[in-house]
mmCIF file of C-alpha atoms in Angstrom:
data_model
loop_
_atom_site.group_PDB
_atom_site.id
_atom_site.type_symbol
_atom_site.label_atom_id
_atom_site.label_comp_id
_atom_site.label_asym_id
_atom_site.label_seq_id
_atom_site.Cartn_x
_atom_site.Cartn_y
_atom_site.Cartn_z
ATOM 1 C CA PRO A 16 -62.859 -218.729 55.489
ATOM 2 C CA GLY A 17 -64.215 -217.009 58.416
ATOM 3 C CA TYR A 18 -66.823 -218.809 58.753
ATOM 4 C CA LYS A 19 -65.036 -222.381 58.367
ATOM 5 C CA SER A 20 -62.156 -221.478 60.107
ATOM 6 C CA LEU A 21 -64.671 -220.260 63.541
ATOM 7 C CA TRP A 22 -66.670 -224.081 62.303
ATOM 8 C CA ARG A 23 -63.209 -225.926 62.976
ATOM 9 C CA LEU A 24 -63.461 -223.802 66.051
ATOM 10 C CA SER A 25 -66.598 -224.836 66.688
ATOM 11 C CA LEU A 26 -66.406 -228.947 66.701
ATOM 12 C CA ILE A 27 -62.830 -227.966 68.685
ATOM 13 C CA CYS A 28 -64.482 -226.676 71.212
ATOM 14 C CA PHE A 29 -67.547 -228.979 71.566
ATOM 15 C CA SER A 30 -65.219 -232.018 70.866
ATOM 16 C CA PRO A 31 -63.049 -233.360 73.665
ATOM 17 C CA ALA A 32 -61.545 -236.020 71.565
ATOM 18 C CA MET A 33 -60.621 -233.637 68.450
ATOM 19 C CA ALA A 34 -59.437 -231.269 71.220
ATOM 20 C CA ALA A 35 -56.675 -234.089 72.171
ATOM 21 C CA ARG A 36 -56.367 -234.519 68.155
ATOM 22 C CA CYS A 37 -55.956 -230.836 67.364
ATOM 23 C CA PRO A 38 -54.464 -228.443 70.178
ATOM 24 C CA LEU A 39 -51.963 -226.785 67.858
ATOM 25 C CA GLN A 40 -54.741 -225.979 65.341
ATOM 26 C CA LEU A 41 -56.986 -225.503 68.182
ATOM 27 C CA TRP A 42 -53.598 -222.305 69.304
ATOM 28 C CA ARG A 43 -53.918 -220.931 65.711
ATOM 29 C CA LEU A 44 -57.497 -220.784 65.146
ATOM 30 C CA THR A 45 -57.833 -219.221 68.346
ATOM 31 C CA SER A 46 -55.106 -217.304 68.089
ATOM 32 C CA TRP A 47 -56.168 -215.797 64.384
ATOM 33 C CA ARG A 48 -59.626 -214.928 66.067
ATOM 34 C CA ILE A 49 -57.379 -213.184 68.491
ATOM 35 C CA SER A 50 -55.218 -211.319 66.294
ATOM 36 C CA SER A 51 -57.982 -209.983 64.203
ATOM 37 C CA PHE A 52 -60.873 -208.745 66.681
ATOM 38 C CA GLY A 53 -58.324 -207.607 69.059
ATOM 39 C CA LEU A 54 -54.791 -206.897 68.614
ATOM 40 C CA MET A 55 -55.574 -205.904 64.433
ATOM 41 C CA ARG A 56 -58.214 -203.052 65.662
ATOM 42 C CA SER A 57 -55.842 -202.250 68.475
ATOM 43 C CA VAL A 58 -53.144 -201.068 66.250
ATOM 44 C CA ALA A 59 -55.330 -199.877 63.296
ATOM 45 C CA SER A 60 -56.307 -197.077 65.798
ATOM 46 C CA ALA A 61 -52.667 -196.383 67.310
ATOM 47 C CA SER A 62 -51.645 -195.862 63.684
ATOM 48 C CA VAL A 63 -53.746 -192.582 63.929
ATOM 49 C CA PRO A 64 -51.497 -189.537 66.297
ATOM 50 C CA GLY A 65 -53.668 -188.231 68.975
ATOM 51 C CA PRO A 66 -54.484 -185.386 67.518
ATOM 52 C CA LEU A 67 -56.125 -186.442 65.482
ATOM 53 C CA GLN A 68 -58.150 -188.624 67.332
ATOM 54 C CA ARG A 69 -59.219 -186.031 69.978
ATOM 55 C CA ARG A 70 -60.706 -184.358 66.446
ATOM 56 C CA PRO A 71 -63.948 -182.736 66.514
ATOM 57 C CA LYS A 72 -65.913 -185.336 64.825
ATOM 58 C CA LYS A 73 -67.619 -184.108 61.058
ATOM 59 C CA PRO A 74 -71.933 -183.843 62.027
ATOM 60 C CA PRO A 75 -74.018 -185.842 59.821
ATOM 61 C CA ASN A 76 -75.690 -184.472 57.172
ATOM 62 C CA ALA A 77 -79.374 -183.799 57.134
ATOM 63 C CA PHE A 78 -79.799 -187.187 55.015
ATOM 64 C CA LEU A 79 -78.155 -188.668 57.486
ATOM 65 C CA MET A 80 -79.727 -187.020 60.398
ATOM 66 C CA PHE A 81 -83.440 -188.935 58.843
ATOM 67 C CA SER A 82 -81.644 -191.663 58.790
ATOM 68 C CA GLU A 83 -80.192 -192.145 61.781
ATOM 69 C CA GLU A 84 -83.933 -190.997 63.645
ATOM 70 C CA TYR A 85 -85.894 -193.532 61.081
ATOM 71 C CA ARG A 86 -83.333 -196.791 59.966
ATOM 72 C CA GLY A 87 -84.053 -198.281 63.172
ATOM 73 C CA GLN A 88 -88.302 -197.573 63.443
ATOM 74 C CA LEU A 89 -88.114 -199.061 59.450
ATOM 75 C CA LYS A 90 -85.825 -202.043 60.701
ATOM 76 C CA GLU A 91 -88.685 -203.643 62.930
ATOM 77 C CA GLU A 92 -91.169 -203.149 60.046
ATOM 78 C CA ASN A 93 -89.082 -205.291 57.200
ATOM 79 C CA PRO A 94 -87.060 -206.979 59.373
ATOM 80 C CA ASP A 95 -86.266 -209.195 55.707
ATOM 81 C CA LEU A 96 -84.784 -206.643 54.415
ATOM 82 C CA SER A 97 -81.391 -206.630 53.317
ATOM 83 C CA PRO A 98 -78.804 -203.783 54.090
ATOM 84 C CA LYS A 99 -78.437 -202.285 50.865
ATOM 85 C CA ALA A 100 -82.221 -202.717 50.298
ATOM 86 C CA LEU A 101 -82.942 -200.504 53.581
ATOM 87 C CA VAL A 102 -80.141 -198.090 53.329
ATOM 88 C CA SER A 103 -82.686 -198.014 49.039
ATOM 89 C CA LEU A 104 -86.121 -197.714 51.379
ATOM 90 C CA VAL A 105 -84.293 -194.927 53.986
ATOM 91 C CA ALA A 106 -83.144 -192.833 50.588
ATOM 92 C CA GLU A 107 -86.450 -193.234 49.113
ATOM 93 C CA ARG A 108 -88.860 -192.026 52.112
ATOM 94 C CA TYR A 109 -86.071 -189.112 52.180
ATOM 95 C CA ARG A 110 -86.594 -188.097 48.687
ATOM 96 C CA ASN A 111 -90.598 -188.188 49.346
ATOM 97 C CA LEU A 112 -90.072 -185.647 52.776
ATOM 98 C CA ASP A 113 -92.423 -181.735 51.366
ATOM 99 C CA GLU A 114 -90.389 -179.442 51.349
ATOM 100 C CA SER A 115 -91.210 -178.113 54.719
ATOM 101 C CA THR A 116 -89.498 -181.677 56.619
ATOM 102 C CA LYS A 117 -85.954 -181.671 54.032
ATOM 103 C CA GLN A 118 -85.630 -177.702 55.445
ATOM 104 C CA SER A 119 -86.410 -178.916 59.001
ATOM 105 C CA TYR A 120 -83.400 -180.983 58.661
ATOM 106 C CA ALA A 121 -81.109 -178.697 56.009
ATOM 107 C CA THR A 122 -81.523 -176.701 58.704
ATOM 108 C CA GLN A 123 -80.189 -178.605 61.744
ATOM 109 C CA ALA A 124 -77.402 -179.955 59.589
ATOM 110 C CA GLN A 125 -76.362 -176.573 59.078
ATOM 111 C CA ALA A 126 -76.137 -175.806 62.422
ATOM 112 C CA MET A 127 -74.247 -178.562 63.616
ATOM 113 C CA SER A 128 -72.148 -177.646 60.983
ATOM 114 C CA GLU A 129 -71.001 -173.933 61.953
ATOM 115 C CA LYS A 130 -70.667 -174.989 65.284
ATOM 116 C CA TRP A 131 -68.689 -178.333 64.092
ATOM 117 C CA LYS A 132 -66.530 -174.548 62.678
ATOM 118 C CA GLN A 133 -65.922 -173.072 65.103
ATOM 119 C CA GLU A 134 -65.041 -175.865 67.040
ATOM 120 C CA VAL A 135 -62.183 -177.262 64.569
ATOM 121 C CA LYS A 136 -61.136 -173.728 63.973
ATOM 122 C CA SER A 137 -60.476 -173.995 68.413
ATOM 123 C CA TYR A 138 -59.775 -177.170 67.785
ATOM 124 C CA ALA A 139 -56.736 -176.047 65.271
ATOM 125 C CA GLU A 140 -55.286 -173.099 67.801
ATOM 126 C CA THR A 141 -54.337 -175.864 70.012
ATOM 127 C CA LEU A 142 -52.096 -177.492 67.660
ATOM 128 C CA THR A 143 -48.070 -177.513 68.432
ATOM 129 C CA GLU A 144 -45.563 -177.220 65.501
ATOM 130 C CA ASP A 145 -44.719 -181.352 66.628
ATOM 131 C CA GLU A 146 -48.329 -182.211 66.247
ATOM 132 C CA LYS A 147 -48.894 -180.606 62.885
ATOM 133 C CA GLN A 148 -46.078 -182.499 62.241
ATOM 134 C CA GLN A 149 -47.678 -185.624 63.491
ATOM 135 C CA ILE A 150 -50.383 -184.899 60.770
ATOM 136 C CA GLN A 151 -48.786 -183.882 58.057
ATOM 137 C CA GLN A 152 -46.631 -187.438 58.467
ATOM 138 C CA TYR A 153 -49.896 -189.532 58.347
ATOM 139 C CA TYR A 154 -51.879 -188.089 55.714
ATOM 140 C CA HIS A 155 -48.534 -188.922 53.397
ATOM 141 C CA LYS A 156 -47.632 -191.774 54.897
ATOM 142 C CA ARG A 157 -51.362 -193.357 53.794
ATOM 143 C CA LYS A 158 -51.262 -191.080 50.065
ATOM 144 C CA GLU A 159 -47.551 -193.074 49.817
ATOM 145 C CA ASP A 160 -49.976 -196.933 50.861
ATOM 146 C CA ALA A 161 -52.785 -195.882 48.169
ATOM 147 C CA GLN A 162 -50.487 -195.574 46.193
ATOM 148 C CA LYS A 163 -47.823 -198.620 47.044
ATOM 149 C CA ARG A 164 -51.707 -200.862 46.659
ATOM 150 C CA GLN A 165 -52.729 -199.217 43.377
ATOM 151 C CA LYS A 166 -49.317 -200.618 41.561
ATOM 152 C CA ARG A 167 -49.749 -203.893 42.945
ATOM 153 C CA ALA A 168 -53.706 -203.785 42.037
ATOM 154 C CA GLU A 169 -52.373 -202.872 38.717
ATOM 155 C CA ALA A 170 -49.755 -205.986 38.228
ATOM 156 C CA ARG A 171 -51.754 -208.098 39.202
ATOM 157 C CA ALA A 172 -54.538 -206.944 36.924
ATOM 158 C CA GLN A 173 -51.538 -206.990 34.613
ATOM 159 C CA ARG A 174 -50.621 -210.859 35.191
ATOM 160 C CA ALA A 175 -53.875 -211.532 35.430
ATOM 161 C CA ASN A 176 -54.039 -210.488 31.494
ATOM 162 C CA MET A 177 -51.152 -212.528 30.631
ATOM 163 C CA PRO A 178 -50.617 -216.323 29.339
ATOM 164 C CA ALA A 179 -50.079 -218.753 31.563
ATOM 165 C CA ARG A 180 -46.539 -219.841 31.572
ATOM 166 C CA ASN A 181 -45.171 -222.667 29.910
ATOM 167 C CA LEU A 182 -45.170 -226.207 31.484
ATOM 168 C CA SER A 183 -42.535 -228.342 31.882
ATOM 169 C CA ALA A 184 -42.061 -232.110 30.973
ATOM 170 C CA PHE A 185 -41.666 -233.518 34.647
ATOM 171 C CA SER A 186 -44.796 -231.060 35.050
ATOM 172 C CA PHE A 187 -46.639 -233.088 32.600
ATOM 173 C CA PHE A 188 -45.469 -236.161 34.117
ATOM 174 C CA ILE A 189 -46.582 -234.941 38.173
ATOM 175 C CA ARG A 190 -49.830 -234.273 36.743
ATOM 176 C CA GLU A 191 -50.231 -237.454 35.164
ATOM 177 C CA PHE A 192 -49.175 -239.477 38.296
ATOM 178 C CA VAL A 193 -50.865 -237.711 40.687
ATOM 179 C CA SER A 194 -54.423 -238.412 39.202
ATOM 180 C CA VAL A 195 -53.332 -242.165 39.282
ATOM 181 C CA HIS A 196 -51.692 -242.515 42.514
ATOM 182 C CA ARG A 197 -53.511 -239.926 44.394
ATOM 183 C CA SER A 198 -55.201 -242.213 47.147
ATOM 184 C CA GLU A 199 -52.025 -243.867 48.175
ATOM 185 C CA PHE A 200 -51.168 -241.073 49.551
ATOM 186 C CA SER A 201 -51.799 -239.111 52.596
ATOM 187 C CA GLN A 202 -49.377 -236.263 52.296
ATOM 188 C CA PRO A 203 -48.594 -234.017 49.376
ATOM 189 C CA ARG A 204 -45.320 -234.283 50.325
ATOM 190 C CA GLU A 205 -45.632 -238.196 49.901
ATOM 191 C CA VAL A 206 -46.510 -237.566 46.561
ATOM 192 C CA MET A 207 -43.993 -235.462 45.540
ATOM 193 C CA ARG A 208 -41.175 -237.640 47.003
ATOM 194 C CA ALA A 209 -42.843 -240.819 44.787
ATOM 195 C CA ALA A 210 -43.241 -238.615 41.576
ATOM 196 C CA ALA A 211 -39.130 -237.771 40.962
ATOM 197 C CA HIS A 212 -38.379 -241.319 42.228
ATOM 198 C CA GLU A 213 -40.447 -242.650 39.472
ATOM 199 C CA TRP A 214 -39.646 -239.881 36.994
ATOM 200 C CA ASN A 215 -35.933 -240.446 37.458
ATOM 201 C CA GLN A 216 -35.990 -244.576 37.343
ATOM 202 C CA LEU A 217 -38.114 -243.190 33.245
ATOM 203 C CA ASN A 218 -35.588 -244.276 30.338
ATOM 204 C CA ASP A 219 -35.534 -241.450 27.317
ATOM 205 C CA ASP A 220 -37.925 -243.071 25.732
ATOM 206 C CA GLU A 221 -40.608 -242.999 28.357
ATOM 207 C CA LYS A 222 -39.721 -239.556 29.016
ATOM 208 C CA LYS A 223 -40.568 -238.506 25.236
ATOM 209 C CA PRO A 224 -44.573 -238.452 25.598
ATOM 210 C CA PHE A 225 -44.272 -235.732 27.819
ATOM 211 C CA VAL A 226 -40.907 -234.032 27.060
ATOM 212 C CA ASP A 227 -43.410 -233.747 23.696
ATOM 213 C CA GLN A 228 -45.938 -231.807 25.773
ATOM 214 C CA ALA A 229 -44.135 -230.073 27.180
ATOM 215 C CA ALA A 230 -42.547 -228.518 23.287
ATOM 216 C CA ALA A 231 -46.055 -228.632 21.723
ATOM 217 C CA ASP A 232 -47.479 -226.051 25.191
ATOM 218 C CA LYS A 233 -43.076 -223.905 24.772
ATOM 219 C CA SER A 234 -44.943 -223.645 21.526
ATOM 220 C CA ARG A 235 -48.157 -222.204 22.479
ATOM 221 C CA TYR A 236 -47.093 -220.581 25.303
ATOM 222 C CA LYS A 237 -44.376 -218.278 22.827
ATOM 223 C CA GLU A 238 -47.204 -217.292 20.258
ATOM 224 C CA GLU A 239 -49.920 -216.250 23.447
ATOM 225 C CA MET A 240 -47.138 -214.350 24.686
ATOM 226 C CA GLU A 241 -46.789 -212.853 20.825
ATOM 227 C CA GLN A 242 -50.035 -211.763 20.558
ATOM 228 C CA TYR A 243 -50.431 -210.636 24.393
ATOM 229 C CA LEU A 244 -47.331 -208.363 23.742
ATOM 230 C CA SER A 245 -48.773 -207.059 20.538
ATOM 231 C CA ARG A 246 -51.745 -206.166 22.373
ATOM 232 C CA LYS A 247 -50.025 -204.043 24.732
ATOM 233 C CA GLN A 248 -48.154 -201.602 22.408
ATOM 234 C CA GLU A 249 -51.161 -201.467 20.403
ATOM 235 C CA ALA A 250 -52.455 -200.669 23.993
ATOM 236 C CA THR A 251 -49.667 -198.390 24.723
ATOM 237 C CA THR A 252 -49.716 -196.385 21.475
ATOM 238 C CA GLN A 253 -52.990 -195.324 21.543
ATOM 239 C CA PRO A 254 -53.807 -191.620 22.747
ATOM 240 C CA ALA A 255 -54.250 -191.055 26.715
ATOM 241 C CA LYS A 256 -57.730 -190.672 27.500
ATOM 242 C CA ARG A 257 -57.721 -186.967 29.370
ATOM 243 C CA PRO A 258 -58.093 -187.436 32.258
ATOM 244 C CA ALA A 259 -60.316 -185.567 35.088
ATOM 245 C CA ASN A 260 -60.198 -182.805 36.846
ATOM 246 C CA VAL A 261 -59.838 -182.478 40.375
ATOM 247 C CA PHE A 262 -64.000 -180.605 40.970
ATOM 248 C CA ALA A 263 -64.876 -184.099 39.141
ATOM 249 C CA LEU A 264 -63.063 -186.125 41.349
ATOM 250 C CA PHE A 265 -63.844 -184.263 43.470
ATOM 251 C CA VAL A 266 -67.847 -184.347 43.040
ATOM 252 C CA LYS A 267 -67.436 -187.881 42.513
ATOM 253 C CA ASP A 268 -65.577 -189.228 45.898
ATOM 254 C CA SER A 269 -68.382 -186.607 47.500
ATOM 255 C CA MET A 270 -71.318 -188.082 46.278
ATOM 256 C CA SER A 271 -69.670 -192.073 47.070
ATOM 257 C CA ALA A 272 -68.213 -191.304 50.931
ATOM 258 C CA GLN A 273 -71.700 -188.516 51.749
ATOM 259 C CA LYS A 274 -74.519 -191.259 50.889
ATOM 260 C CA GLY A 275 -77.623 -188.741 49.712
ATOM 261 C CA VAL A 276 -75.425 -185.851 48.475
ATOM 262 C CA THR A 277 -76.370 -184.799 44.666
ATOM 263 C CA MET A 278 -73.933 -183.572 41.965
ATOM 264 C CA GLN A 279 -76.032 -180.132 42.885
ATOM 265 C CA GLN A 280 -74.845 -180.362 46.511
ATOM 266 C CA ALA A 281 -71.706 -181.291 45.861
ATOM 267 C CA SER A 282 -71.368 -179.164 43.401
ATOM 268 C CA GLU A 283 -72.891 -176.108 45.882
ATOM 269 C CA GLN A 284 -69.767 -177.934 48.448
ATOM 270 C CA TRP A 285 -66.958 -177.386 45.999
ATOM 271 C CA ARG A 286 -68.037 -173.674 44.981
ATOM 272 C CA LYS A 287 -68.340 -172.083 48.935
ATOM 273 C CA MET A 288 -64.139 -173.803 49.177
ATOM 274 C CA SER A 289 -62.079 -171.433 49.619
ATOM 275 C CA ASP A 290 -58.666 -171.420 47.375
ATOM 276 C CA ALA A 291 -56.279 -173.069 50.479
ATOM 277 C CA ASP A 292 -58.371 -175.986 51.208
ATOM 278 C CA LYS A 293 -58.584 -176.444 46.555
ATOM 279 C CA GLN A 294 -54.978 -176.242 46.321
ATOM 280 C CA VAL A 295 -54.868 -178.456 50.029
ATOM 281 C CA ILE A 296 -57.012 -180.445 47.650
ATOM 282 C CA VAL A 297 -55.076 -180.991 44.282
ATOM 283 C CA SER A 298 -51.456 -181.272 46.619
ATOM 284 C CA TYR A 299 -52.308 -184.224 49.169
ATOM 285 C CA SER A 300 -55.107 -186.325 46.508
ATOM 286 C CA ILE A 301 -58.369 -186.048 45.661
ATOM 287 C CA ARG A 302 -58.989 -189.596 47.711
ATOM 288 C CA PHE A 303 -58.318 -188.233 51.076
ATOM 289 C CA SER A 304 -59.267 -185.371 50.611
ATOM 290 C CA PHE A 305 -62.343 -186.111 53.266
ATOM 291 C CA HIS A 306 -59.985 -187.027 55.880
ATOM 292 C CA LEU A 307 -58.119 -183.797 54.735
ATOM 293 C CA GLN A 308 -61.768 -181.774 54.883
ATOM 294 C CA SER A 309 -62.376 -182.195 58.616
ATOM 295 C CA ALA A 310 -59.743 -179.368 59.856
ATOM 296 C CA CYS A 311 -62.352 -177.452 56.771
ATOM 297 C CA SER A 312 -61.246 -173.972 57.236
ATOM 298 C CA SER A 313 -58.535 -174.291 59.612
ATOM 299 C CA ILE A 314 -56.771 -177.044 57.309
ATOM 300 C CA ASN A 315 -54.097 -174.694 55.820
ATOM 301 C CA VAL A 316 -53.511 -173.665 59.551
ATOM 302 C CA ILE A 317 -52.757 -177.410 60.507
ATOM 303 C CA PHE A 318 -50.097 -178.271 57.325
ATOM 304 C CA SER A 319 -48.918 -174.606 57.478
#
């Protein structure tokens, strides 16, 4: 849709005749672009409370430091690589480093991490009670929004697996009418108006083929719906899978959120965390753990 809109906008902008015929479309396209790149960004940035905007930024790990240093060089040497292939190439180069070089990056990352922890601690001490409340409300709202998105996704998946609803006799008539008279009308509304008028002029005998199709389709829907409900009932009666524990979810999210982090490194991060930090992850959902960890050892102070 974005490329299509840009193409239409270019036609209107570079063709005076097109612009004269489509002033409303020009306004819609330009306003859509303005809202997408300007207004929406300002709304997104404004949704983050001020205390979180001035929070110290978490430093990169060893792999990210290596990537920032060599990504540009590898991109110049391989200009045809896609972003995904480029990341894979950087990861391969990092894996092939000797241990001493890897250790140097790890040492630098550790030093930056220790400095960041001190900055976060100082930052947490400067927070007022109102600011702590803002942060807590912000993460609570994000958790609620994530739950709503999950429910909507589950509802969409459920609707996708349900059988298609049966059509009425009038719907079958419209299908046939449109297939025959499509070229005679320029607007969909005109087609529907003409189809409704034509339908009202039919007698019962002329409507009977469409009524029979609707009856057959209704039987089809009833049978498929019974099969769907039967499968759904069987799925609910099966024993539920054991849910993953907090540690397993933490490792999974750690490996997906931090490129280059191995399972062993994620496990080490978990072992180094305090009980208070682990309790925060349990309470505020693992899905936002990396946002909550930004306060590191002082996160308990922020949410106290």
